[in-house]
Amino acid sequence: MGNGFIANADAFSVATQIYVRMRRVTGRVIDAMYVVQNKDYAKYVIALALESEDDELKRSVERLKSLVDTIPEEPSQKEKIAVVKVDEES
């Protein structure tokens, strides 16, 4: 999966801002590292943040939306199994 932080430093920065603001506004906590590692989770966090109707969160979400295409897709279960099998053969 690699280090999503290095590949997506901008997305990580925005995710940490969303983390702080969501915790203050809604009491919810997100996993900022996982946001930059999983596009589906990033989309979930975007939806969650928009539900709060907080202006600052909306601005951060717009920034994250522009970066979401740089976030990798979560590998399918089949791909995960293939990786494990290759690792075991090494």
mmCIF file with all atom_site columns, C-alpha atoms in Angstrom:
data_model
loop_
_atom_site.group_PDB
_atom_site.id
_atom_site.type_symbol
_atom_site.label_atom_id
_atom_site.label_alt_id
_atom_site.label_comp_id
_atom_site.label_asym_id
_atom_site.label_entity_id
_atom_site.label_seq_id
_atom_site.pdbx_PDB_ins_code
_atom_site.Cartn_x
_atom_site.Cartn_y
_atom_site.Cartn_z
_atom_site.occupancy
_atom_site.B_iso_or_equiv
_atom_site.pdbx_formal_charge
_atom_site.auth_seq_id
_atom_site.auth_comp_id
_atom_site.auth_asym_id
_atom_site.auth_atom_id
_atom_site.pdbx_PDB_model_num
ATOM 1  C CA . MET A 1 1  ? 0.000   0.000   0.000  1.00 0.00 ? 1  MET A CA 1
ATOM 2  C CA . GLY A 1 2  ? 2.945   2.322   0.535  1.00 0.00 ? 2  GLY A CA 1
ATOM 3  C CA . ASN A 1 3  ? 3.165   5.423   2.600  1.00 0.00 ? 3  ASN A CA 1
ATOM 4  C CA . GLY A 1 4  ? 0.106   7.526   1.754  1.00 0.00 ? 4  GLY A CA 1
ATOM 5  C CA . PHE A 1 5  ? 1.376   10.392  3.856  1.00 0.00 ? 5  PHE A CA 1
ATOM 6  C CA . ILE A 1 6  ? 4.357   11.094  1.597  1.00 0.00 ? 6  ILE A CA 1
ATOM 7  C CA . ALA A 1 7  ? 2.408   10.608  -1.637 1.00 0.00 ? 7  ALA A CA 1
ATOM 8  C CA . ASN A 1 8  ? -0.520  12.730  -0.447 1.00 0.00 ? 8  ASN A CA 1
ATOM 9  C CA . ALA A 1 9  ? 0.929   15.321  1.918  1.00 0.00 ? 9  ALA A CA 1
ATOM 10 C CA . ASP A 1 10 ? -1.657  17.925  0.853  1.00 0.00 ? 10 ASP A CA 1
ATOM 11 C CA . ALA A 1 11 ? -4.549  15.532  1.402  1.00 0.00 ? 11 ALA A CA 1
ATOM 12 C CA . PHE A 1 12 ? -3.099  14.540  4.786  1.00 0.00 ? 12 PHE A CA 1
ATOM 13 C CA . SER A 1 13 ? -2.844  18.198  5.802  1.00 0.00 ? 13 SER A CA 1
ATOM 14 C CA . VAL A 1 14 ? -6.487  18.814  4.897  1.00 0.00 ? 14 VAL A CA 1
ATOM 15 C CA . ALA A 1 15 ? -7.544  15.574  6.612  1.00 0.00 ? 15 ALA A CA 1
ATOM 16 C CA . THR A 1 16 ? -5.897  16.691  9.863  1.00 0.00 ? 16 THR A CA 1
ATOM 17 C CA . GLN A 1 17 ? -7.729  20.025  9.645  1.00 0.00 ? 17 GLN A CA 1
ATOM 18 C CA . ILE A 1 18 ? -11.004 18.165  9.136  1.00 0.00 ? 18 ILE A CA 1
ATOM 19 C CA . TYR A 1 19 ? -10.124 15.890  12.072 1.00 0.00 ? 19 TYR A CA 1
ATOM 20 C CA . VAL A 1 20 ? -9.643  18.845  14.431 1.00 0.00 ? 20 VAL A CA 1
ATOM 21 C CA . ARG A 1 21 ? -12.718 20.739  13.278 1.00 0.00 ? 21 ARG A CA 1
ATOM 22 C CA . MET A 1 22 ? -15.003 17.681  13.321 1.00 0.00 ? 22 MET A CA 1
ATOM 23 C CA . ARG A 1 23 ? -13.906 16.855  16.832 1.00 0.00 ? 23 ARG A CA 1
ATOM 24 C CA . ARG A 1 24 ? -14.709 20.391  17.976 1.00 0.00 ? 24 ARG A CA 1
ATOM 25 C CA . VAL A 1 25 ? -17.994 20.723  16.117 1.00 0.00 ? 25 VAL A CA 1
ATOM 26 C CA . THR A 1 26 ? -19.485 17.230  16.244 1.00 0.00 ? 26 THR A CA 1
ATOM 27 C CA . GLY A 1 27 ? -17.381 15.276  18.730 1.00 0.00 ? 27 GLY A CA 1
ATOM 28 C CA . ARG A 1 28 ? -16.621 12.750  15.965 1.00 0.00 ? 28 ARG A CA 1
ATOM 29 C CA . VAL A 1 29 ? -13.093 11.536  15.359 1.00 0.00 ? 29 VAL A CA 1
ATOM 30 C CA . ILE A 1 30 ? -11.739 10.398  11.986 1.00 0.00 ? 30 ILE A CA 1
ATOM 31 C CA . ASP A 1 31 ? -8.548  8.568   11.029 1.00 0.00 ? 31 ASP A CA 1
ATOM 32 C CA . ALA A 1 32 ? -6.558  11.173  9.071  1.00 0.00 ? 32 ALA A CA 1
ATOM 33 C CA . MET A 1 33 ? -3.965  8.609   7.936  1.00 0.00 ? 33 MET A CA 1
ATOM 34 C CA . TYR A 1 34 ? -6.644  6.303   6.574  1.00 0.00 ? 34 TYR A CA 1
ATOM 35 C CA . VAL A 1 35 ? -8.242  9.206   4.663  1.00 0.00 ? 35 VAL A CA 1
ATOM 36 C CA . VAL A 1 36 ? -5.105  9.433   2.494  1.00 0.00 ? 36 VAL A CA 1
ATOM 37 C CA . GLN A 1 37 ? -4.874  5.649   2.115  1.00 0.00 ? 37 GLN A CA 1
ATOM 38 C CA . ASN A 1 38 ? -8.453  4.836   1.134  1.00 0.00 ? 38 ASN A CA 1
ATOM 39 C CA . LYS A 1 39 ? -10.568 6.767   -1.360 1.00 0.00 ? 39 LYS A CA 1
ATOM 40 C CA . ASP A 1 40 ? -13.844 5.247   -0.116 1.00 0.00 ? 40 ASP A CA 1
ATOM 41 C CA . TYR A 1 41 ? -13.099 6.321   3.453  1.00 0.00 ? 41 TYR A CA 1
ATOM 42 C CA . ALA A 1 42 ? -12.154 9.806   2.201  1.00 0.00 ? 42 ALA A CA 1
ATOM 43 C CA . LYS A 1 43 ? -15.547 10.048  0.484  1.00 0.00 ? 43 LYS A CA 1
ATOM 44 C CA . TYR A 1 44 ? -17.258 8.873   3.677  1.00 0.00 ? 44 TYR A CA 1
ATOM 45 C CA . VAL A 1 45 ? -15.431 11.548  5.703  1.00 0.00 ? 45 VAL A CA 1
ATOM 46 C CA . ILE A 1 46 ? -16.452 14.179  3.136  1.00 0.00 ? 46 ILE A CA 1
ATOM 47 C CA . ALA A 1 47 ? -20.121 13.190  3.503  1.00 0.00 ? 47 ALA A CA 1
ATOM 48 C CA . LEU A 1 48 ? -19.839 13.122  7.283  1.00 0.00 ? 48 LEU A CA 1
ATOM 49 C CA . ALA A 1 49 ? -18.255 16.576  7.385  1.00 0.00 ? 49 ALA A CA 1
ATOM 50 C CA . LEU A 1 50 ? -20.904 18.051  5.096  1.00 0.00 ? 50 LEU A CA 1
ATOM 51 C CA . GLU A 1 51 ? -23.660 16.767  7.395  1.00 0.00 ? 51 GLU A CA 1
ATOM 52 C CA . SER A 1 52 ? -22.387 19.109  10.118 1.00 0.00 ? 52 SER A CA 1
ATOM 53 C CA . GLU A 1 53 ? -23.256 22.171  8.004  1.00 0.00 ? 53 GLU A CA 1
ATOM 54 C CA . ASP A 1 54 ? -20.182 23.953  9.428  1.00 0.00 ? 54 ASP A CA 1
ATOM 55 C CA . ASP A 1 55 ? -18.717 26.598  7.081  1.00 0.00 ? 55 ASP A CA 1
ATOM 56 C CA . GLU A 1 56 ? -15.096 25.873  7.987  1.00 0.00 ? 56 GLU A CA 1
ATOM 57 C CA . LEU A 1 57 ? -15.607 22.153  7.423  1.00 0.00 ? 57 LEU A CA 1
ATOM 58 C CA . LYS A 1 58 ? -17.243 22.886  4.072  1.00 0.00 ? 58 LYS A CA 1
ATOM 59 C CA . ARG A 1 59 ? -14.165 24.845  2.964  1.00 0.00 ? 59 ARG A CA 1
ATOM 60 C CA . SER A 1 60 ? -11.861 22.017  4.037  1.00 0.00 ? 60 SER A CA 1
ATOM 61 C CA . VAL A 1 61 ? -14.057 19.460  2.289  1.00 0.00 ? 61 VAL A CA 1
ATOM 62 C CA . GLU A 1 62 ? -13.821 21.413  -0.960 1.00 0.00 ? 62 GLU A CA 1
ATOM 63 C CA . ARG A 1 63 ? -10.030 21.245  -0.696 1.00 0.00 ? 63 ARG A CA 1
ATOM 64 C CA . LEU A 1 64 ? -10.137 17.510  0.019  1.00 0.00 ? 64 LEU A CA 1
ATOM 65 C CA . LYS A 1 65 ? -12.532 16.910  -2.891 1.00 0.00 ? 65 LYS A CA 1
ATOM 66 C CA . SER A 1 66 ? -9.982  18.446  -5.257 1.00 0.00 ? 66 SER A CA 1
ATOM 67 C CA . LEU A 1 67 ? -7.358  15.985  -3.933 1.00 0.00 ? 67 LEU A CA 1
ATOM 68 C CA . VAL A 1 68 ? -9.488  12.838  -3.678 1.00 0.00 ? 68 VAL A CA 1
ATOM 69 C CA . ASP A 1 69 ? -8.351  11.549  -7.083 1.00 0.00 ? 69 ASP A CA 1
ATOM 70 C CA . THR A 1 70 ? -4.782  11.288  -5.726 1.00 0.00 ? 70 THR A CA 1
ATOM 71 C CA . ILE A 1 71 ? -5.949  8.883   -3.012 1.00 0.00 ? 71 ILE A CA 1
ATOM 72 C CA . PRO A 1 72 ? -5.608  5.186   -3.919 1.00 0.00 ? 72 PRO A CA 1
ATOM 73 C CA . GLU A 1 73 ? -8.552  2.809   -4.157 1.00 0.00 ? 73 GLU A CA 1
ATOM 74 C CA . GLU A 1 74 ? -8.805  0.135   -1.482 1.00 0.00 ? 74 GLU A CA 1
ATOM 75 C CA . PRO A 1 75 ? -7.545  -3.161  -2.933 1.00 0.00 ? 75 PRO A CA 1
ATOM 76 C CA . SER A 1 76 ? -10.228 -5.796  -3.372 1.00 0.00 ? 76 SER A CA 1
ATOM 77 C CA . GLN A 1 77 ? -10.257 -8.861  -1.118 1.00 0.00 ? 77 GLN A CA 1
ATOM 78 C CA . LYS A 1 78 ? -9.004  -10.944 -4.049 1.00 0.00 ? 78 LYS A CA 1
ATOM 79 C CA . GLU A 1 79 ? -6.022  -8.597  -4.558 1.00 0.00 ? 79 GLU A CA 1
ATOM 80 C CA . LYS A 1 80 ? -5.219  -8.730  -0.823 1.00 0.00 ? 80 LYS A CA 1
ATOM 81 C CA . ILE A 1 81 ? -5.170  -12.536 -0.893 1.00 0.00 ? 81 ILE A CA 1
ATOM 82 C CA . ALA A 1 82 ? -2.891  -12.524 -3.955 1.00 0.00 ? 82 ALA A CA 1
ATOM 83 C CA . VAL A 1 83 ? -0.441  -10.211 -2.166 1.00 0.00 ? 83 VAL A CA 1
ATOM 84 C CA . VAL A 1 84 ? -0.398  -12.433 0.911  1.00 0.00 ? 84 VAL A CA 1
ATOM 85 C CA . LYS A 1 85 ? 0.265   -15.548 -1.200 1.00 0.00 ? 85 LYS A CA 1
ATOM 86 C CA . VAL A 1 86 ? 3.150   -13.869 -3.010 1.00 0.00 ? 86 VAL A CA 1
ATOM 87 C CA . ASP A 1 87 ? 4.636   -12.759 0.308  1.00 0.00 ? 87 ASP A CA 1
ATOM 88 C CA . GLU A 1 88 ? 4.385   -16.291 1.700  1.00 0.00 ? 88 GLU A CA 1
ATOM 89 C CA . GLU A 1 89 ? 6.278   -17.716 -1.300 1.00 0.00 ? 89 GLU A CA 1
ATOM 90 C CA . SER A 1 90 ? 9.201   -15.333 -0.766 1.00 0.00 ? 90 SER A CA 1
#
